[in-house]
Amino acid sequence: MTTSSAFDAPPGRARRVLCVGAAVMDTLFRVRTLPTGQGKILPYDMLQIAEGMASSAAFGVARLGGDASLWGAVGNDAIGERIIADLSESGIDTSGMLRVEGARSAISTILVDDQGERLIVPFYDAGLHETVKPVTQQDVSAFDAVLVDVRWPKLALRTLLAAREAGKPAILDGDVAGDGVIEMLAPAASHIVFSQPAAERLAGAAELVKVVGLLKRKFEHAFISVTAGENGCFWFDDLTGDVFHLAAPKVRVVDTLAAGDIFHGAFALATAEGLPIEETMRFSSMAAALKCQVFGGRIGAPTRAEVRDALQDWNVGRQSRRAGSGGA
């Protein structure tokens, strides 16, 4: 008999999360070590799968029991059809996907080594994201939360603004982006979860407690968090004014690809469900950690039951530091 948990899905309908951004056909090669120079490298495993930041986050939402929708763009080509079919078969509502005439669908080649680290070579056609549809409050009113990445900035901005107007959580995946993209999107977001490289670049600092404080001062209106891989995650607590740190779960790392995306999907779903912030961070951290144990990018995303059971066995303390030490 399974006991109830704070991390069970809430009663009633599944919460709906809209994800906006990247949809890419990835070719993954598994290699012993990443290359350090020119030459030929022979993989011992490979996989082709449709993913990308928003797409993988949407899959994470679906695996965790949420109702996931994706707005992304593909070319009007065979690869685009395959991307949409793959994501649809994975339980994501792709009815809002755009097929762009004259643009090529996004593709990437990814090497994953035996330590779980990766080398990514992506290609995005500049014409893929030129078309931007209007987004109204009514368009997002049926969703319980919105999550956008940085790959389609103009649509992301319109979606965040519409979500804020509708009173919905407007969550930004603050990953590394082109100059000015984060600065354009962040003012419209209610929650920003930065990757460590993007956070350090934006804050101009490397000590993460200080980075979180600086980013909170820069974007005072939003919840601020930074994910730091094996070093866990950090966030600014608006009630106490402290920066909190949660250590990462200890797992055997096989593939880190899409781990951050799964974190964001879990964060968006937990936020839509109204989970308190500390539990939201635990839930998201465990979902990302469990993904890292499986080769294949997003396909390693865990189920709700897997996350809940792992959390019951995870005995971890939370270390906090006053926000003043973080520079806020």
Coordinates of C-alpha atoms in Angstrom, one line a residue:
M1 CA 0.0 0.0 0.0
T2 CA 1.4 3.4 -1.0
T3 CA 1.2 6.1 1.6
S4 CA 0.2 9.6 0.7
S5 CA 2.9 12.2 0.1
A6 CA 3.1 16.0 -0.1
F7 CA 4.5 15.3 -3.6
D8 CA 1.4 13.5 -4.9
A9 CA -0.6 15.2 -7.6
P10 CA -3.4 17.3 -6.2
P11 CA -7.0 16.1 -6.5
G12 CA -9.1 16.9 -9.5
R13 CA -8.0 17.5 -13.1
A14 CA -4.3 17.4 -14.1
R15 CA -2.8 20.9 -14.1
R16 CA -2.2 22.4 -17.5
V17 CA 1.2 23.8 -18.4
L18 CA 2.0 25.6 -21.6
C19 CA 5.7 25.4 -22.8
V20 CA 6.9 27.8 -25.4
G21 CA 10.2 27.5 -27.4
A22 CA 12.6 25.0 -28.9
A23 CA 11.6 21.9 -30.8
V24 CA 14.7 20.2 -32.3
M25 CA 15.5 16.8 -33.8
D26 CA 18.6 15.6 -31.8
T27 CA 21.0 12.9 -32.9
L28 CA 22.7 11.6 -29.7
F29 CA 26.0 9.7 -29.9
R30 CA 27.3 8.0 -26.8
V31 CA 31.1 8.0 -26.7
R32 CA 33.8 7.0 -24.1
T33 CA 35.3 10.5 -24.0
L34 CA 34.6 13.8 -25.6
P35 CA 37.0 14.8 -28.4
T36 CA 39.8 17.3 -27.7
G37 CA 40.9 17.9 -31.3
Q38 CA 40.4 16.9 -34.9
G39 CA 40.0 13.3 -36.0
K40 CA 37.3 10.6 -36.0
I41 CA 35.5 9.4 -32.9
L42 CA 33.4 6.2 -32.9
P43 CA 30.3 6.1 -30.8
Y44 CA 29.0 2.9 -29.2
D45 CA 25.3 3.9 -29.0
M46 CA 23.1 6.4 -30.7
L47 CA 19.5 7.7 -30.6
Q48 CA 17.4 10.2 -32.6
I49 CA 14.8 12.0 -30.6
A50 CA 12.7 15.3 -30.8
E51 CA 13.5 17.5 -27.9
G52 CA 14.8 21.0 -27.1
M53 CA 14.4 23.1 -24.0
A54 CA 10.7 23.7 -24.1
S55 CA 9.9 20.4 -25.7
S56 CA 11.8 18.4 -23.1
A57 CA 10.2 20.5 -20.3
A58 CA 6.8 19.7 -21.7
F59 CA 7.7 16.0 -21.8
G60 CA 8.8 16.3 -18.1
V61 CA 5.4 17.8 -17.3
A62 CA 3.6 14.9 -19.0
R63 CA 5.6 12.2 -17.3
L64 CA 4.9 13.8 -14.0
G65 CA 1.2 13.7 -14.5
G66 CA 0.6 17.1 -15.9
D67 CA -1.3 18.2 -19.0
A68 CA 1.5 19.6 -21.3
S69 CA 1.1 21.8 -24.4
L70 CA 3.9 23.0 -26.7
W71 CA 4.1 26.1 -28.9
G72 CA 7.1 25.8 -31.1
A73 CA 8.1 26.1 -34.7
V74 CA 9.4 23.6 -37.3
G75 CA 10.0 23.8 -41.0
N76 CA 7.5 22.6 -43.4
D77 CA 9.7 19.6 -44.1
A78 CA 10.1 15.9 -43.2
I79 CA 12.1 16.6 -40.1
G80 CA 9.5 19.0 -38.9
E81 CA 6.8 16.3 -39.4
R82 CA 8.9 13.9 -37.5
I83 CA 9.5 16.3 -34.6
I84 CA 5.8 16.9 -34.2
A85 CA 4.9 13.2 -34.5
D86 CA 7.5 12.3 -31.9
L87 CA 6.4 14.9 -29.4
S88 CA 2.7 14.1 -29.9
E89 CA 3.3 10.4 -29.4
S90 CA 5.1 11.3 -26.1
G91 CA 1.9 12.8 -24.7
I92 CA 2.3 16.5 -25.5
D93 CA -0.4 18.6 -27.1
T94 CA 1.3 19.9 -30.3
S95 CA -1.8 21.5 -31.8
G96 CA -0.2 24.9 -31.3
M97 CA 2.9 24.1 -33.2
L98 CA 3.8 26.3 -36.3
R99 CA 5.0 24.9 -39.6
V100 CA 7.1 27.6 -41.4
E101 CA 7.4 27.6 -45.2
G102 CA 10.9 28.2 -46.4
A103 CA 12.6 27.5 -43.1
R104 CA 14.5 24.4 -42.1
S105 CA 13.6 22.5 -38.9
A106 CA 16.1 22.8 -36.1
I107 CA 18.6 19.9 -35.7
S108 CA 21.5 19.2 -33.4
T109 CA 24.3 16.6 -33.0
I110 CA 25.2 15.7 -29.4
L111 CA 28.0 13.7 -28.0
V112 CA 27.5 12.2 -24.5
D113 CA 30.5 10.7 -22.7
D114 CA 30.7 8.1 -20.0
Q115 CA 30.8 10.8 -17.3
G116 CA 27.4 12.1 -18.6
E117 CA 28.9 15.3 -20.0
R118 CA 28.0 16.4 -23.5
L119 CA 29.1 18.4 -26.5
I120 CA 26.2 20.0 -28.5
V121 CA 26.3 21.3 -32.0
P122 CA 22.9 22.9 -32.7
F123 CA 21.5 24.5 -35.9
Y124 CA 18.6 26.9 -35.9
D125 CA 17.4 28.4 -39.2
A126 CA 17.1 32.2 -38.7
G127 CA 13.8 32.2 -40.5
L128 CA 12.2 29.6 -38.2
H129 CA 11.1 32.1 -35.5
E130 CA 10.4 35.2 -37.6
T131 CA 6.6 34.7 -37.6
V132 CA 5.1 35.6 -34.2
K133 CA 1.4 35.2 -33.7
P134 CA -0.5 37.5 -31.3
V135 CA -1.1 36.1 -27.8
T136 CA -3.9 37.3 -25.7
Q137 CA -5.0 36.8 -22.1
Q138 CA -7.8 34.5 -23.4
D139 CA -5.2 32.3 -25.3
V140 CA -3.5 31.4 -22.0
S141 CA -6.4 31.5 -19.6
A142 CA -7.0 27.8 -19.8
F143 CA -3.5 27.0 -18.6
D144 CA -2.4 26.9 -14.9
A145 CA 1.2 28.0 -15.7
V146 CA 3.3 29.1 -18.6
L147 CA 6.9 28.2 -19.1
V148 CA 9.0 29.9 -21.9
D149 CA 12.6 29.3 -23.0
V150 CA 14.9 31.8 -24.7
R151 CA 14.9 30.3 -28.2
W152 CA 11.8 32.2 -29.6
P153 CA 12.1 35.5 -27.7
K154 CA 9.3 37.5 -29.4
L155 CA 6.7 34.8 -28.8
A156 CA 8.1 34.1 -25.4
L157 CA 7.6 37.8 -24.4
R158 CA 4.0 37.9 -25.7
T159 CA 3.2 34.7 -23.9
L160 CA 4.7 35.9 -20.6
L161 CA 2.8 39.2 -20.8
A162 CA -0.5 37.4 -21.6
A163 CA 0.1 35.0 -18.6
R164 CA 0.7 37.9 -16.2
E165 CA -2.4 39.6 -17.5
A166 CA -4.3 36.4 -16.9
G167 CA -2.9 36.1 -13.4
K168 CA -1.0 32.9 -14.2
P169 CA 2.6 31.9 -13.2
A170 CA 4.8 33.2 -16.0
I171 CA 8.0 31.2 -15.8
L172 CA 11.2 32.0 -17.7
D173 CA 13.9 29.3 -18.3
G174 CA 16.8 31.7 -18.0
D175 CA 19.4 29.9 -20.0
V176 CA 22.3 31.4 -22.0
A177 CA 20.9 33.5 -24.8
G178 CA 21.8 36.2 -27.3
D179 CA 22.6 39.7 -26.1
G180 CA 19.6 41.4 -24.5
V181 CA 17.2 38.4 -24.6
I182 CA 17.1 37.8 -20.9
E183 CA 16.9 41.5 -20.2
M184 CA 13.9 41.7 -22.6
L185 CA 12.0 38.7 -21.1
A186 CA 12.8 38.9 -17.4
P187 CA 10.6 42.0 -16.6
A188 CA 7.6 40.1 -17.9
A189 CA 8.2 36.9 -15.9
S190 CA 6.9 36.1 -12.4
H191 CA 9.4 33.3 -11.8
I192 CA 12.9 33.0 -13.4
V193 CA 15.0 29.9 -13.0
F194 CA 18.5 30.6 -14.4
S195 CA 21.1 28.1 -15.4
Q196 CA 24.4 28.7 -13.7
P197 CA 26.3 29.9 -16.8
A198 CA 23.5 32.4 -17.7
A199 CA 23.3 33.6 -14.1
E200 CA 27.0 34.2 -13.8
R201 CA 27.2 35.9 -17.1
L202 CA 24.3 38.2 -16.3
A203 CA 25.4 39.0 -12.7
G204 CA 29.1 39.4 -13.6
A205 CA 30.0 37.2 -10.6
A206 CA 30.7 33.5 -9.9
E207 CA 29.9 33.0 -6.2
L208 CA 26.3 31.7 -6.4
V209 CA 24.9 33.1 -3.2
K210 CA 26.1 36.5 -4.4
V211 CA 24.8 35.8 -7.9
V212 CA 21.3 35.1 -6.6
G213 CA 21.3 38.3 -4.5
L214 CA 22.5 40.4 -7.5
L215 CA 19.9 38.9 -9.8
K216 CA 17.1 39.5 -7.2
R217 CA 18.1 43.1 -7.0
K218 CA 18.1 43.3 -10.8
F219 CA 14.7 41.7 -11.1
E220 CA 13.0 42.5 -7.8
H221 CA 9.5 41.6 -9.0
A222 CA 10.2 37.9 -9.7
F223 CA 11.1 34.7 -7.8
I224 CA 14.8 34.1 -8.5
S225 CA 16.5 30.7 -8.6
V226 CA 19.7 29.3 -10.1
T227 CA 20.3 25.7 -10.9
A228 CA 24.0 24.5 -10.6
G229 CA 24.0 20.9 -11.6
E230 CA 25.8 18.7 -9.1
N231 CA 26.1 21.7 -6.8
G232 CA 22.3 21.8 -6.3
C233 CA 20.1 24.9 -6.6
F234 CA 19.9 28.3 -5.0
W235 CA 17.0 30.6 -4.6
F236 CA 16.0 33.9 -3.0
D237 CA 13.3 33.6 -0.3
D238 CA 11.1 36.6 -0.5
L239 CA 9.6 36.0 3.0
T240 CA 12.9 35.9 4.9
G241 CA 15.2 37.8 2.5
D242 CA 17.6 34.9 2.6
V243 CA 19.3 32.9 -0.1
F244 CA 18.7 29.2 0.3
H245 CA 20.7 26.3 -1.0
L246 CA 19.5 22.8 -1.7
A247 CA 22.1 20.1 -2.3
A248 CA 21.6 17.9 -5.3
P249 CA 20.6 14.3 -4.9
K250 CA 23.5 11.8 -5.3
V251 CA 23.0 9.7 -8.3
R252 CA 25.1 7.8 -10.8
V253 CA 25.3 10.2 -13.7
V254 CA 24.9 8.7 -17.2
D255 CA 23.6 11.6 -19.2
T256 CA 23.0 15.2 -18.1
L257 CA 21.3 16.2 -21.4
A258 CA 17.8 17.7 -20.7
A259 CA 18.3 17.5 -17.0
G260 CA 17.8 21.3 -16.7
D261 CA 14.8 21.1 -18.9
I262 CA 13.2 18.4 -16.8
F263 CA 13.9 20.6 -13.7
H264 CA 12.0 23.5 -15.4
G265 CA 9.1 21.3 -16.4
A266 CA 8.8 19.9 -12.8
F267 CA 9.1 23.4 -11.4
A268 CA 6.3 24.7 -13.7
L269 CA 4.0 21.8 -12.8
A270 CA 4.7 22.1 -9.1
T271 CA 4.1 25.9 -9.3
A272 CA 0.8 25.3 -11.2
E273 CA -0.2 22.8 -8.4
G274 CA 0.5 25.4 -5.7
L275 CA 3.3 23.4 -4.0
P276 CA 5.3 25.5 -1.4
I277 CA 8.6 26.7 -2.8
E278 CA 10.9 24.4 -0.8
E279 CA 8.9 21.4 -1.8
T280 CA 8.9 22.7 -5.4
M281 CA 12.7 22.9 -5.4
R282 CA 13.0 19.4 -3.9
F283 CA 10.5 18.0 -6.4
S284 CA 12.3 19.6 -9.3
S285 CA 15.8 18.7 -8.1
M286 CA 14.8 15.0 -7.8
A287 CA 13.2 14.9 -11.2
A288 CA 16.3 16.3 -12.8
A289 CA 18.6 14.0 -10.8
L290 CA 16.7 10.8 -11.8
K291 CA 16.8 11.9 -15.4
C292 CA 20.6 11.9 -15.3
Q293 CA 20.7 8.2 -14.6
V294 CA 19.3 7.4 -18.1
F295 CA 21.0 7.9 -21.5
G296 CA 18.8 9.5 -24.1
G297 CA 18.1 13.1 -23.2
R298 CA 14.4 13.7 -22.3
I299 CA 13.5 10.0 -22.4
G300 CA 15.0 9.7 -18.9
A301 CA 12.4 11.9 -17.4
P302 CA 10.9 10.1 -14.4
T303 CA 7.2 9.4 -13.5
R304 CA 5.5 11.1 -10.6
A305 CA 5.7 7.8 -8.6
E306 CA 9.4 7.5 -9.2
V307 CA 10.0 11.1 -8.0
R308 CA 7.7 10.7 -5.0
D309 CA 9.4 7.4 -3.9
A310 CA 12.9 8.8 -4.3
L311 CA 12.0 11.9 -2.3
Q312 CA 10.7 9.7 0.6
D313 CA 14.2 8.2 0.8
W314 CA 16.1 11.4 0.3
N315 CA 17.4 12.7 3.6
V316 CA 18.9 16.1 2.9
G317 CA 19.3 19.3 4.9
R318 CA 18.8 22.8 3.5
Q319 CA 21.6 25.3 4.1
S320 CA 20.6 29.0 4.1
R321 CA 22.6 32.2 4.0
R322 CA 21.3 35.7 4.6
A323 CA 20.6 37.6 1.4
G324 CA 23.0 40.3 2.6
S325 CA 25.9 37.9 2.0
G326 CA 24.7 37.5 -1.5
G327 CA 24.9 41.2 -2.3
A328 CA 21.2 42.0 -2.4

